[in-house]
mmCIF file of C-alpha atoms and ligand atoms in Angstrom:
data_model
loop_
_atom_site.group_PDB
_atom_site.id
_atom_site.type_symbol
_atom_site.label_atom_id
_atom_site.label_comp_id
_atom_site.label_asym_id
_atom_site.label_seq_id
_atom_site.Cartn_x
_atom_site.Cartn_y
_atom_site.Cartn_z
ATOM 1 C CA UNK O 1 -25.514 1.792 -2.698
ATOM 2 C CA UNK O 2 -22.805 4.601 -4.024
ATOM 3 C CA UNK O 3 -20.412 3.931 -6.258
ATOM 4 C CA UNK O 4 -16.936 4.166 -4.815
ATOM 5 C CA UNK O 5 -13.351 3.538 -5.487
ATOM 6 C CA UNK O 6 -10.330 1.024 -3.989
ATOM 7 C CA UNK O 7 -6.839 0.582 -4.584
ATOM 8 C CA UNK O 8 -5.892 -3.104 -5.367
ATOM 9 C CA UNK O 9 -2.385 -4.570 -5.857
ATOM 10 C CA UNK O 10 -1.876 -7.915 -7.683
ATOM 11 C CA UNK O 11 1.175 -8.953 -5.989
ATOM 12 C CA UNK O 12 4.524 -10.714 -7.139
ATOM 13 C CA UNK O 13 3.591 -14.385 -6.113
ATOM 14 C CA UNK O 14 0.818 -13.682 -8.890
ATOM 15 C CA UNK O 15 2.678 -11.950 -11.520
ATOM 16 C CA UNK O 16 5.435 -14.546 -11.456
ATOM 17 C CA UNK O 17 2.748 -17.408 -12.078
ATOM 18 C CA UNK O 18 1.184 -15.137 -14.874
ATOM 19 C CA UNK O 19 -1.965 -14.585 -12.816
ATOM 20 C CA UNK O 20 -2.748 -11.011 -13.741
ATOM 21 C CA UNK O 21 -5.796 -11.750 -16.090
ATOM 22 C CA UNK O 22 -6.630 -14.667 -14.113
ATOM 23 C CA UNK O 23 -7.071 -12.072 -10.706
ATOM 24 C CA UNK O 24 -8.298 -9.541 -12.712
ATOM 25 C CA UNK O 25 -11.260 -11.517 -14.482
ATOM 26 C CA UNK O 26 -12.193 -12.331 -10.901
ATOM 27 C CA UNK O 27 -12.457 -8.861 -9.857
ATOM 28 C CA UNK O 28 -14.167 -8.136 -13.000
ATOM 29 C CA UNK O 29 -16.908 -10.760 -12.192
ATOM 30 C CA UNK O 30 -17.289 -9.641 -8.779
ATOM 31 C CA UNK O 31 -18.578 -6.430 -10.181
ATOM 32 C CA UNK O 32 -15.483 -4.339 -9.731
ATOM 33 C CA UNK O 33 -14.276 -2.027 -13.186
ATOM 34 C CA UNK O 34 -10.325 -1.640 -13.669
ATOM 35 C CA UNK O 35 -10.473 2.435 -14.321
ATOM 36 C CA UNK O 36 -6.674 2.150 -13.578
ATOM 37 C CA UNK O 37 -3.702 0.065 -14.115
ATOM 38 C CA UNK O 38 0.025 -0.004 -14.617
ATOM 39 C CA UNK O 39 2.833 -2.622 -13.940
ATOM 40 C CA UNK O 40 5.422 -1.661 -11.801
ATOM 41 C CA UNK O 41 8.829 -3.052 -9.842
ATOM 42 C CA UNK O 42 8.249 -1.275 -6.624
ATOM 43 C CA UNK O 43 11.473 0.277 -4.794
ATOM 44 C CA UNK O 44 12.189 -0.619 -1.212
ATOM 45 C CA UNK O 45 11.482 2.964 -0.396
ATOM 46 C CA UNK O 46 8.195 2.936 -2.048
ATOM 47 C CA UNK O 47 6.931 -0.326 -0.646
ATOM 48 C CA UNK O 48 8.273 0.787 2.765
ATOM 49 C CA UNK O 49 5.910 4.013 2.577
ATOM 50 C CA UNK O 50 3.117 1.816 1.506
ATOM 51 C CA UNK O 51 3.155 -0.688 4.262
ATOM 52 C CA UNK O 52 4.154 2.033 6.989
ATOM 53 C CA UNK O 53 1.501 0.946 9.141
ATOM 54 C CA UNK O 54 2.722 -2.398 9.448
ATOM 55 C CA UNK O 55 6.366 -1.053 10.526
ATOM 56 C CA UNK O 56 6.395 -2.647 13.762
ATOM 57 C CA UNK O 57 5.001 -5.858 12.884
ATOM 58 C CA UNK O 58 7.356 -8.564 13.087
ATOM 59 C CA UNK O 59 6.895 -9.269 9.153
ATOM 60 C CA UNK O 60 7.583 -5.911 8.026
ATOM 61 C CA UNK O 61 10.919 -6.829 6.331
ATOM 62 C CA UNK O 62 9.925 -9.901 4.954
ATOM 63 C CA UNK O 63 6.526 -8.267 3.233
ATOM 64 C CA UNK O 64 8.609 -5.413 2.051
ATOM 65 C CA UNK O 65 11.515 -8.055 0.390
ATOM 66 C CA UNK O 66 8.164 -9.698 -0.804
ATOM 67 C CA UNK O 67 6.647 -6.724 -2.437
ATOM 68 C CA UNK O 68 9.954 -5.880 -4.303
ATOM 69 C CA UNK O 69 10.600 -9.426 -5.116
ATOM 70 C CA UNK O 70 8.982 -8.976 -8.913
ATOM 71 C CA UNK O 71 6.924 -6.741 -11.023
ATOM 72 C CA UNK O 72 3.536 -5.755 -9.429
ATOM 73 C CA UNK O 73 0.286 -4.509 -11.332
ATOM 74 C CA UNK O 74 -1.369 -1.691 -9.188
ATOM 75 C CA UNK O 75 -5.205 -1.238 -10.123
ATOM 76 C CA UNK O 76 -8.085 1.575 -9.207
ATOM 77 C CA UNK O 77 -10.982 -0.451 -8.921
ATOM 78 C CA UNK O 78 -14.637 0.956 -8.999
ATOM 79 C CA UNK O 79 -17.665 -0.379 -8.299
ATOM 80 C CA UNK O 80 -20.749 0.030 -5.642
ATOM 81 C CA UNK O 81 -19.116 -0.285 -2.531
ATOM 82 C CA UNK O 82 -15.860 -1.030 -4.022
ATOM 83 C CA UNK O 83 -13.510 -1.152 -0.705
ATOM 84 C CA UNK O 84 -16.022 -3.991 0.684
ATOM 85 C CA UNK O 85 -16.774 -5.599 -2.728
ATOM 86 C CA UNK O 86 -13.136 -6.082 -3.163
ATOM 87 C CA UNK O 87 -12.401 -7.278 0.391
ATOM 88 C CA UNK O 88 -15.135 -10.016 0.090
ATOM 89 C CA UNK O 89 -13.670 -11.190 -3.574
ATOM 90 C CA UNK O 90 -10.009 -11.222 -2.202
ATOM 91 C CA UNK O 91 -10.917 -13.516 1.029
ATOM 92 C CA UNK O 92 -9.252 -13.895 4.180
ATOM 93 C CA UNK O 93 -5.518 -12.619 4.844
ATOM 94 C CA UNK O 94 -4.218 -16.468 5.393
ATOM 95 C CA UNK O 95 -5.759 -18.664 2.152
ATOM 96 C CA UNK O 96 -6.085 -21.150 5.044
ATOM 97 C CA UNK O 97 -9.072 -19.145 6.294
ATOM 98 C CA UNK O 98 -10.275 -17.799 2.986
ATOM 99 C CA UNK O 99 -13.824 -18.670 1.910
ATOM 100 C CA UNK O 100 -14.293 -20.705 -1.467
ATOM 101 C CA UNK O 101 -13.966 -18.958 -4.573
ATOM 102 C CA UNK O 102 -12.120 -16.130 -3.264
ATOM 103 C CA UNK O 103 -8.973 -15.186 -5.011
ATOM 104 C CA UNK O 104 -6.619 -15.928 -2.104
ATOM 105 C CA UNK O 105 -8.442 -19.099 -1.680
ATOM 106 C CA UNK O 106 -7.924 -19.971 -5.367
ATOM 107 C CA UNK O 107 -4.557 -18.498 -5.943
ATOM 108 C CA UNK O 108 -2.587 -17.607 -2.784
ATOM 109 C CA UNK O 109 0.516 -19.457 -1.825
ATOM 110 C CA UNK O 110 0.805 -18.376 1.885
ATOM 111 C CA UNK O 111 -0.425 -15.779 4.493
ATOM 112 C CA UNK O 112 3.027 -13.506 3.063
ATOM 113 C CA UNK O 113 2.330 -14.394 -0.866
ATOM 114 C CA UNK O 114 -1.264 -13.843 -0.673
ATOM 115 C CA UNK O 115 -1.552 -12.754 -4.288
ATOM 116 C CA UNK O 116 -3.446 -9.299 -3.938
ATOM 117 C CA UNK O 117 -3.776 -6.243 -1.862
ATOM 118 C CA UNK O 118 -7.155 -3.971 -1.363
ATOM 119 C CA UNK O 119 -7.681 -1.175 0.610
ATOM 120 C CA UNK O 120 -9.094 -1.400 4.091
ATOM 121 C CA UNK O 121 -11.492 1.674 4.196
ATOM 122 C CA UNK O 122 -12.872 4.352 1.745
ATOM 123 C CA UNK O 123 -10.043 7.099 3.770
ATOM 124 C CA UNK O 124 -7.018 4.301 2.659
ATOM 125 C CA UNK O 125 -8.271 3.725 -0.562
ATOM 126 C CA UNK O 126 -7.801 7.607 -1.482
ATOM 127 C CA UNK O 127 -4.482 7.523 0.221
ATOM 128 C CA UNK O 128 -3.197 4.403 -1.585
ATOM 129 C CA UNK O 129 -4.712 5.660 -4.790
ATOM 130 C CA UNK O 130 -2.882 9.052 -4.322
ATOM 131 C CA UNK O 131 0.109 7.157 -3.550
ATOM 132 C CA UNK O 132 0.440 5.241 -6.843
ATOM 133 C CA UNK O 133 -1.741 7.271 -9.569
ATOM 134 C CA UNK O 134 -2.004 10.907 -10.939
ATOM 135 C CA UNK O 135 -5.756 12.053 -11.280
ATOM 136 C CA UNK O 136 -4.821 12.206 -15.390
ATOM 137 C CA UNK O 137 -4.222 7.970 -15.338
ATOM 138 C CA UNK O 138 -7.621 7.202 -13.892
ATOM 139 C CA UNK O 139 -10.380 6.703 -16.837
ATOM 140 C CA UNK O 140 -13.687 5.672 -15.223
HETATM 141 P P1 LIG F 201 -4.718 -7.677 4.339
HETATM 142 O O1 LIG F 201 -3.805 -7.931 3.397
HETATM 143 O O2 LIG F 201 -5.644 -9.016 4.224
HETATM 144 O O3 LIG F 201 -5.250 -6.338 4.518
HETATM 145 P P2 LIG F 201 -2.908 -7.066 6.548
HETATM 146 O O4 LIG F 201 -3.532 -5.655 6.271
HETATM 147 O O5 LIG F 201 -2.947 -7.507 8.007
HETATM 148 O O6 LIG F 201 -3.707 -8.234 5.454
HETATM 149 O O7 LIG F 201 -1.287 -7.826 6.125
HETATM 150 C C1 LIG F 201 -1.008 -6.751 4.965
HETATM 151 C C2 LIG F 201 -0.222 -8.193 4.243
HETATM 152 O O8 LIG F 201 1.000 -8.484 5.446
HETATM 153 C C3 LIG F 201 -0.940 -9.406 4.283
HETATM 154 O O9 LIG F 201 -1.365 -9.040 2.807
HETATM 155 C C4 LIG F 201 0.078 -10.310 4.002
HETATM 156 O O10 LIG F 201 0.686 -10.126 2.465
HETATM 157 C C5 LIG F 201 1.611 -9.391 4.909
HETATM 158 N N1 LIG F 201 1.110 -10.682 6.392
HETATM 159 C C6 LIG F 201 -0.126 -10.332 7.207
HETATM 160 N N2 LIG F 201 0.346 -11.367 8.060
HETATM 161 C C7 LIG F 201 1.434 -11.695 8.148
HETATM 162 C C8 LIG F 201 2.153 -13.049 8.833
HETATM 163 N N3 LIG F 201 1.524 -13.174 10.099
HETATM 164 N N4 LIG F 201 3.127 -13.213 8.384
HETATM 165 C C9 LIG F 201 3.454 -12.870 7.296
HETATM 166 N N5 LIG F 201 3.469 -11.930 6.400
HETATM 167 C C10 LIG F 201 1.832 -11.532 6.854
HETATM 168 MG MG1 LIG F 202 -4.376 -4.532 4.675
#
């Protein structure tokens, strides 16, 4: 299995509850390495651009408001089959459906305030990493 990269966000519901370390530990315990990380306050424009793929969904406006409601931690994660490895430890979008031991099962508040984002493909991982990080900010 190849070592690849994925993009992660620790969302405002998690930073608000001081869970940055707890969530990062779950990522690390799942075999992922944090090779870039920064805490930022996203602008409305940044959040709308990031979630542009969802702009026709009924929850788009709420999602953008939530994502700018407080700081987030954007991260680049590296590991074997990183996209799938991260999606597996994140758990299902709706915490009610998430498997035991996953980040969303343990920490998420709701289907919207679900603590973490993770890229869904290698292609999107690259786009999302480039959206938030310069190459020199990533140190493997
Ligand atoms: P995932 O984050 O698991 O890849 P999606 O890409 O489908 O899920 O959705 C992006 C984000 O939009 C979710 O993580 C969640 O914060 C929010 N979201 C998804 N579905 C809903 C919904 N039905 N109601 C409110 N927010 C939602
Ligand atoms: Mg998604």
